[in-house]
PDB file of C-alpha atoms and ligand atoms in Angstrom:
ATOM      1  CA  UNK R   1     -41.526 -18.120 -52.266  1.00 79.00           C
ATOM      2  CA  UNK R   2     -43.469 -17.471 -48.984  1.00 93.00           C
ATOM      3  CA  UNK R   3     -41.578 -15.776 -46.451  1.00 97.00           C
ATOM      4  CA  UNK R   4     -40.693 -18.042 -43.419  1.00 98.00           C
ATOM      5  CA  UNK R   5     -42.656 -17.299 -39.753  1.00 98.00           C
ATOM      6  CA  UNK R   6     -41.672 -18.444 -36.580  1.00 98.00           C
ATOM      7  CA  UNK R   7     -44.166 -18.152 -33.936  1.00 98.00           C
ATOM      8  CA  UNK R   8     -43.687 -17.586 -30.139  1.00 98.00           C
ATOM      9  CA  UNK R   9     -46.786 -18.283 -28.112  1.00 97.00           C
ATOM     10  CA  UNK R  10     -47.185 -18.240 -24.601  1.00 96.00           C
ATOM     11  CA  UNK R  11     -48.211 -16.454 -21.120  1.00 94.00           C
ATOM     12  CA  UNK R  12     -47.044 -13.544 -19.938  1.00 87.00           C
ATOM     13  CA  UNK R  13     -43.581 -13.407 -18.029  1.00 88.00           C
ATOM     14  CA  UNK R  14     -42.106 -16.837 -19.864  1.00 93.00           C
ATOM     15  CA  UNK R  15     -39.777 -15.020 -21.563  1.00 93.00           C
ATOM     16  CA  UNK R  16     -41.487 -14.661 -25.058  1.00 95.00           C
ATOM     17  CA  UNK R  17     -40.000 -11.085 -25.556  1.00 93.00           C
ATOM     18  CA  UNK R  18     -36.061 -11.424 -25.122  1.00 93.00           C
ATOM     19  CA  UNK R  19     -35.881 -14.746 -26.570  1.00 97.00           C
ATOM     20  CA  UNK R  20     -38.448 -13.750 -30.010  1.00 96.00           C
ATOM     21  CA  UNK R  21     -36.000 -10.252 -30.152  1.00 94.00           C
ATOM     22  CA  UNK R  22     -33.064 -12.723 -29.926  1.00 95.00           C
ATOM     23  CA  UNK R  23     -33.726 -14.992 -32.643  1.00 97.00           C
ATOM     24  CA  UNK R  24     -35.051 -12.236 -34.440  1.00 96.00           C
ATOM     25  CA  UNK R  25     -31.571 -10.277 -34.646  1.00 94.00           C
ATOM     26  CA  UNK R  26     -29.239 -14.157 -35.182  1.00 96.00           C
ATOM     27  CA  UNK R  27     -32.170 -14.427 -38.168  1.00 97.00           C
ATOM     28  CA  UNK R  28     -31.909 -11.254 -39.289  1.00 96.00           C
ATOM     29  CA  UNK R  29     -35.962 -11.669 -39.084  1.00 97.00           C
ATOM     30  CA  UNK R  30     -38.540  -8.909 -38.325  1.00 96.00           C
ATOM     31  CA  UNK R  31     -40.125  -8.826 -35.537  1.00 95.00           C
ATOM     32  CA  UNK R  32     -43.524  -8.515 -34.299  1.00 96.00           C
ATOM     33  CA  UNK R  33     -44.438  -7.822 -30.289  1.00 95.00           C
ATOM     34  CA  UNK R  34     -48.215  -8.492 -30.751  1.00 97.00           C
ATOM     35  CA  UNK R  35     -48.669  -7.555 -27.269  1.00 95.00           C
ATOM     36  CA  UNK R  36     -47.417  -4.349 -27.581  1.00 96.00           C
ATOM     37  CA  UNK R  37     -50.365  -3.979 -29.787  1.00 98.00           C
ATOM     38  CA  UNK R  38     -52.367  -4.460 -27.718  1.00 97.00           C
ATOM     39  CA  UNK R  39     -50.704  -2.522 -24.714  1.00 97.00           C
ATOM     40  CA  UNK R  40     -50.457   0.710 -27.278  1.00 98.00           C
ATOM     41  CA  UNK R  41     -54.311   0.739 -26.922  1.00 98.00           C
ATOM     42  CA  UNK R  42     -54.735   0.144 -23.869  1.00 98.00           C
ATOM     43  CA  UNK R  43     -52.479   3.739 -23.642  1.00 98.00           C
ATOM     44  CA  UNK R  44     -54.547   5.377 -26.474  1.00 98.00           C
ATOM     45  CA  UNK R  45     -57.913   4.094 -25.083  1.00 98.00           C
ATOM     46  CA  UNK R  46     -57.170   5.996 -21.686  1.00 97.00           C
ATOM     47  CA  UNK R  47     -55.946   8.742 -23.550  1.00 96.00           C
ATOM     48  CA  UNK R  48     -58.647   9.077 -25.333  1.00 97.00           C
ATOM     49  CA  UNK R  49     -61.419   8.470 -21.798  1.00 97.00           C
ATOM     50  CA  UNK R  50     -62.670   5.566 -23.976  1.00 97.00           C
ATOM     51  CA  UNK R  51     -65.066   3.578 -21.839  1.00 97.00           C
ATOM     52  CA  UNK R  52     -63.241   0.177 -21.206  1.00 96.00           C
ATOM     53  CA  UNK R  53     -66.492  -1.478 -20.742  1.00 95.00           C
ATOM     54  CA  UNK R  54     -67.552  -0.447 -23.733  1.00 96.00           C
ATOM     55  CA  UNK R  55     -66.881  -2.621 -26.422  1.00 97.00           C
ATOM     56  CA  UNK R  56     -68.184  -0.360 -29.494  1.00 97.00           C
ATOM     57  CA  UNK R  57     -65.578   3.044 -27.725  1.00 98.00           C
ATOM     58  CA  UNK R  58     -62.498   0.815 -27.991  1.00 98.00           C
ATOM     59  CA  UNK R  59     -63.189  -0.513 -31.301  1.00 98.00           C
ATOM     60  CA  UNK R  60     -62.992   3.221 -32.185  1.00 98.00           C
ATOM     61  CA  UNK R  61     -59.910   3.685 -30.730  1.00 98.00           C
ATOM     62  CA  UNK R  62     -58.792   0.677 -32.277  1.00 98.00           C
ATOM     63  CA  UNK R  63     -59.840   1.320 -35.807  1.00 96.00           C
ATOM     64  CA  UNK R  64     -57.823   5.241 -35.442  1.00 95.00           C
ATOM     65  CA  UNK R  65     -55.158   3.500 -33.690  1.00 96.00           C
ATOM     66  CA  UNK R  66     -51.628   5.009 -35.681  1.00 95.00           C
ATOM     67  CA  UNK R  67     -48.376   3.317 -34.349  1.00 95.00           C
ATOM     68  CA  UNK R  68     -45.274   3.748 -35.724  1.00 94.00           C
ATOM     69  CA  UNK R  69     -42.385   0.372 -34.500  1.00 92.00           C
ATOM     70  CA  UNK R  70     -38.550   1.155 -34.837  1.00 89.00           C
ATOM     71  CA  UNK R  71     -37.228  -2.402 -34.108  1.00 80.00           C
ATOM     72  CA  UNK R  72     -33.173  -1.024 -32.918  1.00 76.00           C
ATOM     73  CA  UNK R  73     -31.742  -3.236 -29.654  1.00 75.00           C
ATOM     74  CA  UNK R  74     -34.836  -1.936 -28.083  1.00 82.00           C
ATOM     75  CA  UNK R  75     -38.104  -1.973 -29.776  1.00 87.00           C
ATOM     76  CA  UNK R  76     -39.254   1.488 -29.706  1.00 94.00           C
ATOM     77  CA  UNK R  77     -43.488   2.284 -30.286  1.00 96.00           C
ATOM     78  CA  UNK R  78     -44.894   5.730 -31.330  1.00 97.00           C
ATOM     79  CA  UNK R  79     -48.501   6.352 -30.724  1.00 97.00           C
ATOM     80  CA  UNK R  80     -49.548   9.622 -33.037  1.00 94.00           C
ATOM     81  CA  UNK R  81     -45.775  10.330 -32.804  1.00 94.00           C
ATOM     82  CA  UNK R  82     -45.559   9.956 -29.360  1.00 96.00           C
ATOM     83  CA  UNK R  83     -42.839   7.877 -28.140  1.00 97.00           C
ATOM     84  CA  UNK R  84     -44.894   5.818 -25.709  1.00 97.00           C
ATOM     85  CA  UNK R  85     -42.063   2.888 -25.034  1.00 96.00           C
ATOM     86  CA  UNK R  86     -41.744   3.540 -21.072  1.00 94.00           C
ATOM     87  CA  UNK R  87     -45.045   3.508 -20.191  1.00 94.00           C
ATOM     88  CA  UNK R  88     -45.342   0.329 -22.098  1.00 94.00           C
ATOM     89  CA  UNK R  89     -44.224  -2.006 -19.938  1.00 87.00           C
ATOM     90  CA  UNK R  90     -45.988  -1.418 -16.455  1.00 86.00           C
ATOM     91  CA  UNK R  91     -48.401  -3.503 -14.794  1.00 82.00           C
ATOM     92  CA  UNK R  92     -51.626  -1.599 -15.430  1.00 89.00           C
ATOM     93  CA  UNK R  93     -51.143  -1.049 -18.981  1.00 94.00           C
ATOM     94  CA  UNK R  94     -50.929  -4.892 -18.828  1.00 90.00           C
ATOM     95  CA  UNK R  95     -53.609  -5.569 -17.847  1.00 89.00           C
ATOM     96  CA  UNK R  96     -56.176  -2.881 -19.344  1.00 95.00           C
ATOM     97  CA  UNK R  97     -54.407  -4.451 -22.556  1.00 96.00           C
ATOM     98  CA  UNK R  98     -55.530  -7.637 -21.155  1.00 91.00           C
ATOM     99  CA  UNK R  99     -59.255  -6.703 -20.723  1.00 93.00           C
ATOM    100  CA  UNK R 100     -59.751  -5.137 -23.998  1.00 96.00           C
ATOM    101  CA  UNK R 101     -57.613  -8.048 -25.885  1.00 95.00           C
ATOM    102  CA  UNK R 102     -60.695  -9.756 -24.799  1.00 93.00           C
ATOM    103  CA  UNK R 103     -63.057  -8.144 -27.141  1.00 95.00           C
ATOM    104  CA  UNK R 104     -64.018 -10.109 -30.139  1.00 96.00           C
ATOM    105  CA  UNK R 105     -63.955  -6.870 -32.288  1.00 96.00           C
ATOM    106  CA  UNK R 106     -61.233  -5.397 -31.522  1.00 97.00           C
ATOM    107  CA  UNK R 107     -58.849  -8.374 -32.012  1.00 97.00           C
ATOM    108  CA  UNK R 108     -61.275  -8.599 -35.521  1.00 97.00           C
ATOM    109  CA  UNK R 109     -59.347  -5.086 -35.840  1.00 97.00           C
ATOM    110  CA  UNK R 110     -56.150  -5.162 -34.879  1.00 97.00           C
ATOM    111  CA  UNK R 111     -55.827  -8.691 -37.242  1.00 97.00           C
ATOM    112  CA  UNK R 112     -54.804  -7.339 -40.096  1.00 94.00           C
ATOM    113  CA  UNK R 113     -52.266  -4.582 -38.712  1.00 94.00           C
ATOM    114  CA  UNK R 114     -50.555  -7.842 -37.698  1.00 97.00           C
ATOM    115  CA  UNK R 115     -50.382  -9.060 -40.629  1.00 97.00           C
ATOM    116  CA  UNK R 116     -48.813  -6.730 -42.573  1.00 95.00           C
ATOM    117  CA  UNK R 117     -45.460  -7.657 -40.235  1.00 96.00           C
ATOM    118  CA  UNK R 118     -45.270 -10.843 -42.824  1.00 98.00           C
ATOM    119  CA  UNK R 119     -42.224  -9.730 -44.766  1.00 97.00           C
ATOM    120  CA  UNK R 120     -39.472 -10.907 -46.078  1.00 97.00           C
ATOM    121  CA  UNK R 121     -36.500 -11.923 -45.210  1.00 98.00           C
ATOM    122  CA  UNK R 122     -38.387 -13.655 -42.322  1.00 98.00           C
ATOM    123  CA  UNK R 123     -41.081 -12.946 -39.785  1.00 98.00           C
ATOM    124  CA  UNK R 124     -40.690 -13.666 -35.770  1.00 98.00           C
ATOM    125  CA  UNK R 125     -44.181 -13.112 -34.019  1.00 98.00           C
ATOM    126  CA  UNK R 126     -44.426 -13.049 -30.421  1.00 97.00           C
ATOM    127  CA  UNK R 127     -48.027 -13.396 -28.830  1.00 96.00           C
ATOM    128  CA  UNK R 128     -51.026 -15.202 -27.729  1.00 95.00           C
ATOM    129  CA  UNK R 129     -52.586 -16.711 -31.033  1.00 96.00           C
ATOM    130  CA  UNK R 130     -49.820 -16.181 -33.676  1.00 98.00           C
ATOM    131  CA  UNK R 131     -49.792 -19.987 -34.209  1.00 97.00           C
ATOM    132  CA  UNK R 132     -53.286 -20.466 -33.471  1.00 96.00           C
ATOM    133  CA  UNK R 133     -55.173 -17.367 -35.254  1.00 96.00           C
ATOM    134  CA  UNK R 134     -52.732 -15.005 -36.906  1.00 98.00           C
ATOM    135  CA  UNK R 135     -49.998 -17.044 -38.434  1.00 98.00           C
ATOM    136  CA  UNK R 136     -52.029 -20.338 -38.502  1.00 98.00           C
ATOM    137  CA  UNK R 137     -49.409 -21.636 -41.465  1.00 97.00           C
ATOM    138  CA  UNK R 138     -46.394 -20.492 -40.000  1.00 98.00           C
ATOM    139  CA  UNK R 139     -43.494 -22.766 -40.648  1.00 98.00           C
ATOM    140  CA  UNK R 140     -42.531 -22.909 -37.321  1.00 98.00           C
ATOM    141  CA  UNK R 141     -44.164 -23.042 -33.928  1.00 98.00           C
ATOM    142  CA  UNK R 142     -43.223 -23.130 -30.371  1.00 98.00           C
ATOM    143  CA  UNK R 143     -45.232 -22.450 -26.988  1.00 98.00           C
ATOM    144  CA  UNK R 144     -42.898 -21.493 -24.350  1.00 98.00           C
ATOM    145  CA  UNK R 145     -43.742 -21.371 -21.033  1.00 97.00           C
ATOM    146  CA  UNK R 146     -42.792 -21.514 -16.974  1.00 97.00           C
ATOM    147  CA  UNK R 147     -44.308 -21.843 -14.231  1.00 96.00           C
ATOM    148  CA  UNK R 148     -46.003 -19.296 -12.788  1.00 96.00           C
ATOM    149  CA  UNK R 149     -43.978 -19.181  -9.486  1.00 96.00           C
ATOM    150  CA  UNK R 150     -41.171 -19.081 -11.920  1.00 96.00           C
ATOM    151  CA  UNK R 151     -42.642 -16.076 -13.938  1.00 96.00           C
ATOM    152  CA  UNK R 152     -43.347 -13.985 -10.713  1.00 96.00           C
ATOM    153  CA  UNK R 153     -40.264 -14.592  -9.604  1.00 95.00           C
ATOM    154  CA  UNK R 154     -38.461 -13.283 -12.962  1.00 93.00           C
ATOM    155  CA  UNK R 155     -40.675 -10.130 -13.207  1.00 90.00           C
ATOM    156  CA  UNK R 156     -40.071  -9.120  -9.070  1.00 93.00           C
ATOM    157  CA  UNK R 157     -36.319  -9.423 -10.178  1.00 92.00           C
ATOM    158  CA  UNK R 158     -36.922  -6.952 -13.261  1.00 86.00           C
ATOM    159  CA  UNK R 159     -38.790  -4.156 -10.842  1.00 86.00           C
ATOM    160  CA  UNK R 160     -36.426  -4.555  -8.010  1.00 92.00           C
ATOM    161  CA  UNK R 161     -33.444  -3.981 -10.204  1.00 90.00           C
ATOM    162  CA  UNK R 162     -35.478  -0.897 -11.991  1.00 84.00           C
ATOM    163  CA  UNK R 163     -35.561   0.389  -7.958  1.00 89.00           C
ATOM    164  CA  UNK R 164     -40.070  -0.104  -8.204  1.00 84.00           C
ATOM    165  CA  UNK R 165     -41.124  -1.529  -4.835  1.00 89.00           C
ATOM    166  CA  UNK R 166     -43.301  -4.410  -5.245  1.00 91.00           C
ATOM    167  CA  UNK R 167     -44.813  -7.190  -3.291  1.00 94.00           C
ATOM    168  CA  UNK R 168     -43.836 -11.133  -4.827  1.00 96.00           C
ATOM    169  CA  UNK R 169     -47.025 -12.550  -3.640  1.00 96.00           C
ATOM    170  CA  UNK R 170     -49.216 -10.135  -5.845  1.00 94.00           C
ATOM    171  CA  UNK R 171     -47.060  -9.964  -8.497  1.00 93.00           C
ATOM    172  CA  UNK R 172     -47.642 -14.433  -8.577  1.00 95.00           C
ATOM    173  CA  UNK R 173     -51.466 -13.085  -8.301  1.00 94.00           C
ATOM    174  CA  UNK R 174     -51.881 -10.390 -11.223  1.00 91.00           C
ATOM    175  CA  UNK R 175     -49.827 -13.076 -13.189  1.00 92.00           C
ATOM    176  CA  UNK R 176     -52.394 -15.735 -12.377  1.00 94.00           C
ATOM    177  CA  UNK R 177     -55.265 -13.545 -12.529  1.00 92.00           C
ATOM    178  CA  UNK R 178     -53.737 -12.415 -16.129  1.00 89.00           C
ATOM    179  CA  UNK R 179     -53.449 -16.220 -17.487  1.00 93.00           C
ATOM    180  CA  UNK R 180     -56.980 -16.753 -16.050  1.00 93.00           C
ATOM    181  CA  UNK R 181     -58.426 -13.953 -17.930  1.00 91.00           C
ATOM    182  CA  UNK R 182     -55.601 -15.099 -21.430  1.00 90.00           C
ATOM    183  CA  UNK R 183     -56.884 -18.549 -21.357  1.00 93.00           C
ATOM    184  CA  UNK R 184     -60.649 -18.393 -20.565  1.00 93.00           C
ATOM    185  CA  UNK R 185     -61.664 -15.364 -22.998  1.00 91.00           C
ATOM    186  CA  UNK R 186     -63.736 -16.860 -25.962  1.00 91.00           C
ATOM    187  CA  UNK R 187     -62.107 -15.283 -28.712  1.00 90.00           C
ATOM    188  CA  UNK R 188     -58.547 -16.322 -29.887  1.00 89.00           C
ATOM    189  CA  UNK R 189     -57.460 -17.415 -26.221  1.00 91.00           C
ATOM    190  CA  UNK R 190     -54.470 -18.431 -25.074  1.00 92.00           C
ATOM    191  CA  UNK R 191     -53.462 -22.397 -26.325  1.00 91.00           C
ATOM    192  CA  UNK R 192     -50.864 -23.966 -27.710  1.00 95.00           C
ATOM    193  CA  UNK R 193     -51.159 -24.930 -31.583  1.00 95.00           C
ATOM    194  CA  UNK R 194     -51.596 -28.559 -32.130  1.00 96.00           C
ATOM    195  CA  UNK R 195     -48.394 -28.194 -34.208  1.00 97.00           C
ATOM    196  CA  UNK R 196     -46.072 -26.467 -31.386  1.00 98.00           C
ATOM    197  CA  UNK R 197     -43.109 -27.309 -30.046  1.00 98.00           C
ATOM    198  CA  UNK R 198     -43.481 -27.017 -26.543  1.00 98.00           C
ATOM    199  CA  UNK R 199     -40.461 -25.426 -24.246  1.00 98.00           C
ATOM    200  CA  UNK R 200     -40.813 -25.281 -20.540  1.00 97.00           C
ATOM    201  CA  UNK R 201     -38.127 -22.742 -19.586  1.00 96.00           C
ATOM    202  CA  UNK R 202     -38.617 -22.701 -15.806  1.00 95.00           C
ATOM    203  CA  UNK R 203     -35.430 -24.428 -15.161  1.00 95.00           C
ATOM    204  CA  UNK R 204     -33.503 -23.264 -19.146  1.00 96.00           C
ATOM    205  CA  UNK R 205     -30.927 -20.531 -19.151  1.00 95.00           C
ATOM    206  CA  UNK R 206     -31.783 -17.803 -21.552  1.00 95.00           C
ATOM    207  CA  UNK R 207     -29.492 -18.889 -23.815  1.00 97.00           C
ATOM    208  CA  UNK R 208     -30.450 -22.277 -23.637  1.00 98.00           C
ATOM    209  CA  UNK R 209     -34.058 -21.405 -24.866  1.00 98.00           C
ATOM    210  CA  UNK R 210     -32.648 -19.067 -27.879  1.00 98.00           C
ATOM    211  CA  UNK R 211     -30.653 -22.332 -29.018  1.00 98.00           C
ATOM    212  CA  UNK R 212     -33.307 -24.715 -28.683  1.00 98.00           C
ATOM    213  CA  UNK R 213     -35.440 -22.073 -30.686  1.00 98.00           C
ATOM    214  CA  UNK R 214     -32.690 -21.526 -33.530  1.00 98.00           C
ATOM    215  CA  UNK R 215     -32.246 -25.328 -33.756  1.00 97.00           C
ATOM    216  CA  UNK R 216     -35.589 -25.643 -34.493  1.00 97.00           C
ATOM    217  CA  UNK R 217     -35.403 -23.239 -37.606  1.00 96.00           C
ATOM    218  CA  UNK R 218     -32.301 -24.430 -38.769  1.00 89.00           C
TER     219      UNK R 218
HETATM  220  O1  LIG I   1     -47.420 -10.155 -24.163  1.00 79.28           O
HETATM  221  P1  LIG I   1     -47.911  -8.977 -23.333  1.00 79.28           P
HETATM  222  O2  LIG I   1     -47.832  -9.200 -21.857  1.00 79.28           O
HETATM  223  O3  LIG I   1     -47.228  -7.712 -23.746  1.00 79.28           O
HETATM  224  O4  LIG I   1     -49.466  -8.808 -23.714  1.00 79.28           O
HETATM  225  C1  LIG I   1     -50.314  -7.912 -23.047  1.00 79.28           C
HETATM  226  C2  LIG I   1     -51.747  -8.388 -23.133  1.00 79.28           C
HETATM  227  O5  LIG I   1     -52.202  -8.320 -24.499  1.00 79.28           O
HETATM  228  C3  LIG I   1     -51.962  -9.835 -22.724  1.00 79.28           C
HETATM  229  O6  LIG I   1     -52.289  -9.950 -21.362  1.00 79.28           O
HETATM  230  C4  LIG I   1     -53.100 -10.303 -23.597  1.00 79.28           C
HETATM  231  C5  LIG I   1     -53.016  -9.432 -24.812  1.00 79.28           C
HETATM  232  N1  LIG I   1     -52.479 -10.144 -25.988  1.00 79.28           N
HETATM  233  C6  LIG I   1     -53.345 -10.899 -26.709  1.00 79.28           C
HETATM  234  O7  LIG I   1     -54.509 -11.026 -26.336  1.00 79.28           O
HETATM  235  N2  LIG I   1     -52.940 -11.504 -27.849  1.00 79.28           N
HETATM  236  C7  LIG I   1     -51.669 -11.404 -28.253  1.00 79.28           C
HETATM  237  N3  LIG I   1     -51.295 -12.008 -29.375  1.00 79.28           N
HETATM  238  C8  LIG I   1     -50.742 -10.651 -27.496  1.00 79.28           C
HETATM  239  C9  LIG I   1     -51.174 -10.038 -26.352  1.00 79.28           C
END
């Protein structure tokens, strides 16, 4: 029997994250945050003074690249043992993680580390290309997205309530610039699969999302 994968597709701020970890857990499912992936290097690339324009220095850093994933209520990401989660999540890790995600060889890398997240009982993948590249047979398949006014909006809500100062109007602009950069790179960019079911959830409760995602695996 193959084991069953569900894959969550879609640009940054929709809502990928909480809803993937959600179905995950009512699944019982593993879980795979491909973008922290990519984030994690992003980290051990600065770290390590890597060049960023340098294609050949982060494919180094890529192919040394030792995470360790403890998937609790929070997903929690070791880099050489270091528990990197906090620094995760902020906007310039983002988007160095957005630059090198553009490199043809290092996503070549970082492939099969994917991968190996196919297990059983069930697999939930949360990305870019898991329906288009990495999972191209997955069972299921949804693109989920919002607008981006919607997206800003969601993310200036997040830092406000964290007590981070930030600006709406160029939060909207380092989404856009980030789905510009997502959806024009050459390699593995970000599209929905042919086969995807497509959920807008600018105007969807949370909840509303998770069921329409469950109903679709059930
Ligand atoms: O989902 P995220 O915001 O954590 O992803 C961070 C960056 O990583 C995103 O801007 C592009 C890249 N990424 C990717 O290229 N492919 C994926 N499957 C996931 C993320």
């Amino acid at each position: 029997m193959s084991v069953p994968v569900l894959t969550i597709d879609g640009p940054s701020g929709a809502g990928k994250g909480t809803v993937s970890r959600a179905v995950a857990k009512k699944l019982g499912w593993n879980y795979l945050d491909s973008g922290s992936i990519y984030r994690s290097l992003a980290i051990a690339s600065i770290k390590q003074n890597a060049d960023l324009d340098s294609p050949s220095e982060v494919v180094k850093v890529a192919e040394s690249l030792h995470l360790e994933f403890e998937c609790g209520d929070e997903l929690i990401v070791k880099l050489e043992g270091e528990d990197i989660t906090s620094q995760l999540g902020s906007e310039q890790t983002g988007s160095v993680a957005s630059k090198i995600a553009a490199i043809p060889e290092v996503r070549l890398v970082l492939l099969q580390k994917q991968k190996d997240f196919k297990q059983f009982p069930g697999l939930v993948a949360d990305g870019r290309d898991m329906g288009t590249v990495v999972f191209p047979d997955a069972k299921y398949k949804v693109y989920l997205t919002a607008s981006a006014g919607e997206r800003a909006e969601r993310r200036y809500k997040q830092l406000i309530e964290k007590g981070i100062d930030v600006n709406l109007q160029k939060i909207r602009e380092e989404i856009e610039e980030r789905d510009r950069r997502d959806s024009e790179r050459e390699t593995a960019p970000l599209a929905m699969a042919a086969d995807a079911f497509y959920i807008d959830s600018s105007d969807l409760t949370l909840d509303a999302v998770i069921q329409e995602v469950l109903n679709l695996v059930r």
